[in-house]
Short mmCIF file of C-alpha atoms in Angstrom, two decimals:
data_model
loop_
_atom_site.label_atom_id
_atom_site.label_comp_id
_atom_site.label_asym_id
_atom_site.label_seq_id
_atom_site.Cartn_x
_atom_site.Cartn_y
_atom_site.Cartn_z
CA UNK A 91 -4.48 29.32 -2.82
CA UNK A 92 -0.92 28.23 -2.65
CA UNK A 93 -1.02 24.57 -1.85
CA UNK A 94 1.61 22.32 -0.22
CA UNK A 95 1.34 18.83 -1.70
CA UNK A 96 3.12 15.86 -0.21
CA UNK A 97 3.69 12.89 -2.51
CA UNK A 98 3.83 15.44 -5.30
CA UNK A 99 5.42 13.08 -7.86
CA UNK A 100 3.42 9.96 -6.83
CA UNK A 101 0.59 8.31 -8.80
CA UNK A 102 -2.18 10.28 -7.11
CA UNK A 103 -0.13 13.30 -5.98
CA UNK A 104 1.16 14.09 -9.44
CA UNK A 105 -2.38 14.17 -10.78
CA UNK A 106 -3.43 16.46 -7.90
CA UNK A 107 -0.51 18.79 -8.71
CA UNK A 108 -1.55 19.00 -12.33
CA UNK A 109 -5.15 19.56 -11.42
CA UNK A 110 -4.38 22.40 -9.07
CA UNK A 111 -1.96 24.10 -11.48
CA UNK A 112 -4.50 23.86 -14.30
CA UNK A 113 -7.04 25.69 -12.09
CA UNK A 114 -4.76 28.57 -11.00
CA UNK A 115 -3.48 27.22 -7.64
CA UNK A 116 0.32 27.57 -7.21
CA UNK A 117 1.79 24.40 -5.82
CA UNK A 118 4.75 23.72 -3.49
CA UNK A 119 5.54 20.03 -3.79
CA UNK A 120 7.39 17.84 -1.31
CA UNK A 121 10.08 15.68 -3.07
CA UNK A 122 12.94 13.64 -1.68
CA UNK A 123 15.17 13.02 -4.69
CA UNK A 124 16.94 14.94 -7.42
CA UNK A 125 14.94 13.06 -10.02
CA UNK A 126 11.74 13.91 -8.24
CA UNK A 127 12.72 17.53 -8.02
CA UNK A 128 13.50 17.67 -11.72
CA UNK A 129 10.24 16.02 -12.68
CA UNK A 130 8.14 18.31 -10.38
CA UNK A 131 9.91 21.51 -11.65
CA UNK A 132 8.88 20.65 -15.33
CA UNK A 133 5.24 20.92 -14.23
CA UNK A 134 5.67 24.50 -13.06
CA UNK A 135 5.24 23.70 -9.39
CA UNK A 136 7.81 24.85 -6.81
CA UNK A 137 10.06 22.23 -5.23
CA UNK A 138 10.33 21.71 -1.46
CA UNK A 139 12.96 19.12 -0.54
CA UNK A 140 12.27 16.64 2.28
CA UNK A 141 10.21 13.58 3.00
CA UNK A 142 7.38 12.32 5.29
CA UNK A 143 9.83 11.51 8.04
CA UNK A 144 11.45 14.95 8.03
CA UNK A 145 9.41 16.87 10.55
CA UNK A 146 11.03 20.19 9.79
CA UNK A 147 10.45 20.00 6.07
CA UNK A 148 6.80 19.04 6.62
CA UNK A 149 6.17 21.90 9.02
CA UNK A 150 8.03 24.54 6.96
CA UNK A 151 6.21 23.53 3.80
CA UNK A 152 2.81 23.64 5.48
CA UNK A 153 3.52 26.98 7.11
CA UNK A 154 4.57 28.49 3.79
CA UNK A 155 1.23 27.79 2.08
CA UNK A 156 -2.51 28.46 2.30
CA UNK A 157 -3.51 24.82 2.34
CA UNK A 158 -2.07 21.30 2.54
CA UNK A 159 -3.00 18.14 0.57
CA UNK A 160 -1.28 15.08 1.97
CA UNK A 161 -1.06 12.20 -0.51
CA UNK A 162 2.31 10.72 0.46
CA UNK A 163 2.45 7.29 1.95
CA UNK A 164 5.23 4.71 2.16
CA UNK A 165 3.82 1.70 0.35
CA UNK A 166 6.06 -0.97 1.88
CA UNK A 167 3.70 -3.74 2.90
CA UNK A 168 6.49 -5.64 4.57
CA UNK A 169 6.59 -2.79 7.08
CA UNK A 170 2.94 -1.68 6.82
CA UNK A 171 2.38 -0.86 10.51
CA UNK A 172 5.57 1.15 10.59
CA UNK A 173 4.50 3.00 7.48
CA UNK A 174 1.17 3.80 9.05
CA UNK A 175 2.81 5.18 12.20
CA UNK A 176 5.02 7.38 10.01
CA UNK A 177 1.89 8.74 8.39
CA UNK A 178 0.39 9.46 11.82
CA UNK A 179 3.46 11.44 12.85
CA UNK A 180 3.50 13.33 9.56
CA UNK A 181 -0.09 14.41 9.95
CA UNK A 182 0.44 15.55 13.55
CA UNK A 183 3.58 17.51 12.46
CA UNK A 184 1.76 19.37 9.78
CA UNK A 185 -1.23 19.89 12.02
CA UNK A 186 1.00 21.59 14.58
CA UNK A 187 2.19 23.95 11.89
CA UNK A 188 -1.38 24.83 10.96
CA UNK A 189 -2.83 25.06 14.45
CA UNK A 190 -4.56 28.39 15.17
CA UNK A 191 -5.20 29.08 11.49
CA UNK A 192 -8.20 28.20 9.21
CA UNK A 193 -5.87 26.74 6.57
CA UNK A 194 -7.32 23.48 5.28
CA UNK A 195 -5.45 20.19 5.58
CA UNK A 196 -6.71 17.30 3.49
CA UNK A 197 -5.25 13.90 4.47
CA UNK A 198 -5.58 10.65 2.49
CA UNK A 199 -7.26 7.53 3.98
CA UNK A 200 -9.18 4.63 2.42
CA UNK A 201 -12.70 3.27 2.28
CA UNK A 202 -11.22 -0.17 3.04
CA UNK A 203 -11.12 0.82 6.69
CA UNK A 204 -14.86 1.01 6.94
CA UNK A 205 -17.15 -1.72 8.31
CA UNK A 206 -17.82 -4.51 5.79
CA UNK A 207 -21.13 -6.13 5.00
CA UNK A 208 -23.02 -3.06 3.96
CA UNK A 209 -22.69 0.09 1.87
CA UNK A 210 -20.64 2.56 3.96
CA UNK A 211 -21.06 6.32 3.85
CA UNK A 212 -18.94 9.36 4.68
CA UNK A 213 -20.54 9.41 8.15
CA UNK A 214 -19.05 6.05 9.08
CA UNK A 215 -15.93 5.88 11.25
CA UNK A 216 -13.20 3.33 10.64
CA UNK A 217 -13.69 -0.05 12.28
CA UNK A 218 -11.46 -2.89 13.27
CA UNK A 219 -7.81 -2.78 14.19
CA UNK A 220 -6.03 -2.30 10.89
CA UNK A 221 -2.82 -0.25 11.20
CA UNK A 222 -4.10 2.20 8.54
CA UNK A 223 -6.56 3.66 11.09
CA UNK A 224 -3.61 5.67 12.29
CA UNK A 225 -4.24 8.17 9.57
CA UNK A 226 -7.82 8.98 10.68
CA UNK A 227 -6.80 8.85 14.38
CA UNK A 228 -4.16 11.46 13.65
CA UNK A 229 -6.73 13.60 11.74
CA UNK A 230 -9.04 13.49 14.80
CA UNK A 231 -6.17 14.39 17.15
CA UNK A 232 -5.20 17.53 15.17
CA UNK A 233 -8.92 18.43 14.67
CA UNK A 234 -9.25 18.59 18.52
CA UNK A 235 -6.41 21.10 18.43
CA UNK A 236 -8.39 23.33 16.10
CA UNK A 237 -6.96 22.36 12.76
CA UNK A 238 -9.31 22.49 9.74
CA UNK A 239 -8.58 18.94 8.70
CA UNK A 240 -10.63 16.80 6.33
CA UNK A 241 -10.22 13.22 5.22
CA UNK A 242 -10.20 12.01 1.61
CA UNK A 243 -10.95 8.29 1.50
CA UNK A 244 -9.71 6.52 -1.68
CA UNK A 245 -11.19 3.20 -2.72
CA UNK A 246 -9.10 0.00 -3.07
CA UNK A 247 -8.41 0.65 -6.71
CA UNK A 248 -7.22 4.07 -7.95
CA UNK A 249 -6.55 3.27 -11.61
CA UNK A 250 -5.20 4.83 -14.78
CA UNK A 251 -1.91 5.07 -16.65
CA UNK A 252 1.01 4.55 -14.35
CA UNK A 253 -0.96 2.46 -11.88
CA UNK A 254 1.26 0.41 -9.60
CA UNK A 255 -1.42 -0.52 -7.03
CA UNK A 256 -3.61 -3.47 -6.36
CA UNK A 257 -4.55 -4.46 -9.91
CA UNK A 258 -0.96 -4.61 -11.17
CA UNK A 259 -0.16 -6.66 -8.01
CA UNK A 260 -2.99 -9.09 -9.05
CA UNK A 261 -1.58 -9.29 -12.54
CA UNK A 262 1.87 -10.08 -11.21
CA UNK A 263 0.42 -12.86 -9.00
CA UNK A 264 -1.48 -14.36 -11.89
CA UNK A 265 1.68 -14.50 -14.05
CA UNK A 266 3.57 -16.11 -11.19
CA UNK A 267 0.93 -18.61 -10.26
CA UNK A 268 -0.39 -19.50 -13.71
CA UNK A 269 -3.99 -18.69 -12.81
CA UNK A 270 -6.15 -15.64 -12.17
CA UNK A 271 -7.93 -16.26 -8.91
CA UNK A 272 -10.79 -14.96 -6.83
CA UNK A 273 -12.08 -16.15 -3.46
CA UNK A 274 -15.29 -18.13 -3.15
CA UNK A 275 -17.94 -16.90 -5.56
CA UNK A 276 -15.92 -13.72 -6.23
CA UNK A 277 -18.90 -11.55 -5.35
CA UNK A 278 -16.96 -9.31 -2.90
CA UNK A 279 -16.55 -5.75 -4.17
CA UNK A 280 -13.82 -3.23 -4.70
CA UNK A 281 -14.66 0.43 -5.03
CA UNK A 282 -12.74 2.28 -7.78
CA UNK A 283 -11.92 5.68 -9.18
CA UNK A 284 -9.77 6.93 -12.05
CA UNK A 285 -6.75 8.89 -10.73
CA UNK A 286 -7.77 12.11 -12.64
CA UNK A 287 -11.27 11.98 -11.16
CA UNK A 288 -9.70 11.56 -7.71
CA UNK A 289 -7.42 14.59 -8.34
CA UNK A 290 -10.43 16.64 -9.32
CA UNK A 291 -12.22 15.76 -6.03
CA UNK A 292 -9.21 16.84 -4.01
CA UNK A 293 -9.36 20.28 -5.73
CA UNK A 294 -13.09 20.60 -5.32
CA UNK A 295 -12.89 19.72 -1.66
CA UNK A 296 -10.13 22.31 -1.19
CA UNK A 297 -12.10 25.02 -2.91
CA UNK A 298 -15.13 24.48 -0.72
CA UNK A 299 -13.40 26.66 1.90
CA UNK A 300 -15.56 25.06 4.63
CA UNK A 301 -14.93 23.22 7.86
CA UNK A 302 -13.77 19.62 8.38
CA UNK A 303 -15.39 16.86 6.34
CA UNK A 304 -15.01 13.32 5.13
CA UNK A 305 -15.00 12.68 1.40
CA UNK A 306 -15.42 9.42 -0.53
CA UNK A 307 -13.63 9.35 -3.89
CA UNK A 308 -15.64 6.38 -5.14
CA UNK A 309 -16.57 6.77 -8.76
CA UNK A 310 -17.79 3.15 -8.69
CA UNK A 311 -19.22 1.91 -5.41
CA UNK A 312 -18.13 -1.72 -5.87
CA UNK A 313 -16.88 -3.80 -8.75
CA UNK A 314 -17.21 -7.56 -8.21
CA UNK A 315 -13.74 -9.01 -7.72
CA UNK A 316 -14.49 -11.94 -10.06
CA UNK A 317 -14.91 -9.43 -12.95
CA UNK A 318 -11.39 -8.09 -12.23
CA UNK A 319 -9.99 -11.61 -12.19
CA UNK A 320 -11.78 -12.42 -15.44
CA UNK A 321 -10.15 -9.55 -17.32
CA UNK A 322 -6.74 -10.55 -16.05
CA UNK A 323 -7.19 -14.21 -16.99
CA UNK A 324 -8.44 -13.34 -20.49
CA UNK A 325 -5.68 -10.84 -21.13
CA UNK A 326 -2.96 -13.26 -19.91
CA UNK A 327 -4.52 -16.36 -21.47
CA UNK A 328 -4.77 -18.00 -18.07
CA UNK A 329 -7.49 -20.02 -16.32
CA UNK A 330 -9.78 -17.97 -14.05
CA UNK A 331 -10.27 -20.02 -10.89
CA UNK A 332 -11.97 -19.83 -7.47
CA UNK A 333 -9.96 -20.36 -4.30
CA UNK A 334 -11.65 -21.32 -1.09
CA UNK A 335 -11.08 -19.09 1.92
CA UNK A 336 -8.81 -21.80 3.23
CA UNK A 337 -6.81 -21.86 -0.01
CA UNK A 338 -6.57 -18.11 -0.42
CA UNK A 339 -3.57 -17.45 1.83
CA UNK A 340 -1.42 -19.90 -0.09
CA UNK A 341 -2.29 -18.23 -3.38
CA UNK A 342 -2.49 -14.56 -2.42
CA UNK A 343 -0.08 -14.71 0.56
CA UNK A 344 -0.07 -11.24 2.39
CA UNK A 345 -2.58 -9.91 -0.17
CA UNK A 346 -5.32 -12.39 0.90
CA UNK A 347 -6.99 -9.78 3.11
CA UNK A 348 -7.28 -7.38 0.24
CA UNK A 349 -8.46 -10.00 -2.20
CA UNK A 350 -11.33 -10.90 0.19
CA UNK A 351 -12.28 -7.27 0.91
CA UNK A 352 -15.89 -6.49 0.36
CA UNK A 353 -15.81 -2.72 0.14
CA UNK A 354 -19.02 -1.02 -0.92
CA UNK A 355 -18.81 2.70 -0.23
CA UNK A 356 -21.19 5.43 -1.32
CA UNK A 357 -20.01 8.86 -2.44
CA UNK A 358 -23.51 10.42 -2.59
CA UNK A 359 -22.81 12.91 0.19
CA UNK A 360 -19.48 13.88 -1.36
CA UNK A 361 -21.08 14.48 -4.74
CA UNK A 362 -23.87 16.56 -3.26
CA UNK A 363 -21.59 18.94 -1.30
CA UNK A 364 -18.76 19.31 -3.89
CA UNK A 365 -20.54 18.84 -7.24
CA UNK A 366 -18.12 16.11 -8.13
CA UNK A 367 -19.12 14.13 -11.21
CA UNK A 368 -16.54 11.52 -12.29
CA UNK A 369 -15.98 11.36 -16.03
CA UNK A 370 -13.12 8.84 -16.34
CA UNK A 371 -13.42 5.24 -17.55
CA UNK A 372 -14.65 2.57 -15.13
CA UNK A 373 -12.25 0.06 -13.62
CA UNK A 374 -13.06 -2.88 -15.90
CA UNK A 375 -12.87 -0.81 -19.10
CA UNK A 376 -9.64 0.88 -17.96
CA UNK A 377 -7.71 -2.28 -16.95
CA UNK A 378 -8.80 -4.05 -20.22
CA UNK A 379 -5.99 -2.26 -22.08
CA UNK A 380 -2.51 -3.19 -23.23
CA UNK A 381 -1.07 -0.61 -20.86
CA UNK A 382 -1.83 -2.86 -17.87
CA UNK A 383 -0.27 -5.99 -19.35
CA UNK A 384 3.02 -4.84 -20.92
#
């Protein structure tokens, strides 16, 4: 299958591109800069210029391929709601280009949207009012129009070389504040997956050639947050301290919600239907390397 990949030079998207090419799937990758186009071309993928706010480029890219994997997202947390609405519009635009066909569309969401307090499964729908639900709402909207759309839910930490996500943010905060912190007892959980394992799951989900589904890319259902903080503190030579829920906003600022997240999510159904078997290092082993602390 020729696959249109958005976010083709991003942390997850670039791994997806490599995984698809290595398994014989030609790739058309969406890029918005000359540097991105040059980097993508070196992989052997074809370049499609545009971005997630360019409706025409999204629709022409989707129409030109046999399948779409949507990994792009604007990670500007100062404008998070706006970024989520841009994602909604991008999914709807690509869905319109695929309507009336059986071409698969895989969009990227997160397990962090699911109800807390228990182990979530692929059958659970997003809860609460977080702006990120826009992604799955858009998927539901285009599904009603007959689009073969599936949702890939990534856990809070997708880790590996080049990571610029939540763990590097925590490392930066620890350096700035002089302590590595967790909230309360630190027993809240973050699910995790290595980026190469996540990329493999996107490919396996694509190759199923079946109808709509939800997938959980959780290699580890939940790593205690205190263990993450402990690695950061030890590596930086800083105290590892508990912050009360009342103290957390002052320390973590806008990140306090994510630091408190208790996100246990099973991937049992995903593994059963795709044969996915993660092989990458776990989160604690992976972040306990010099690469995370340079």
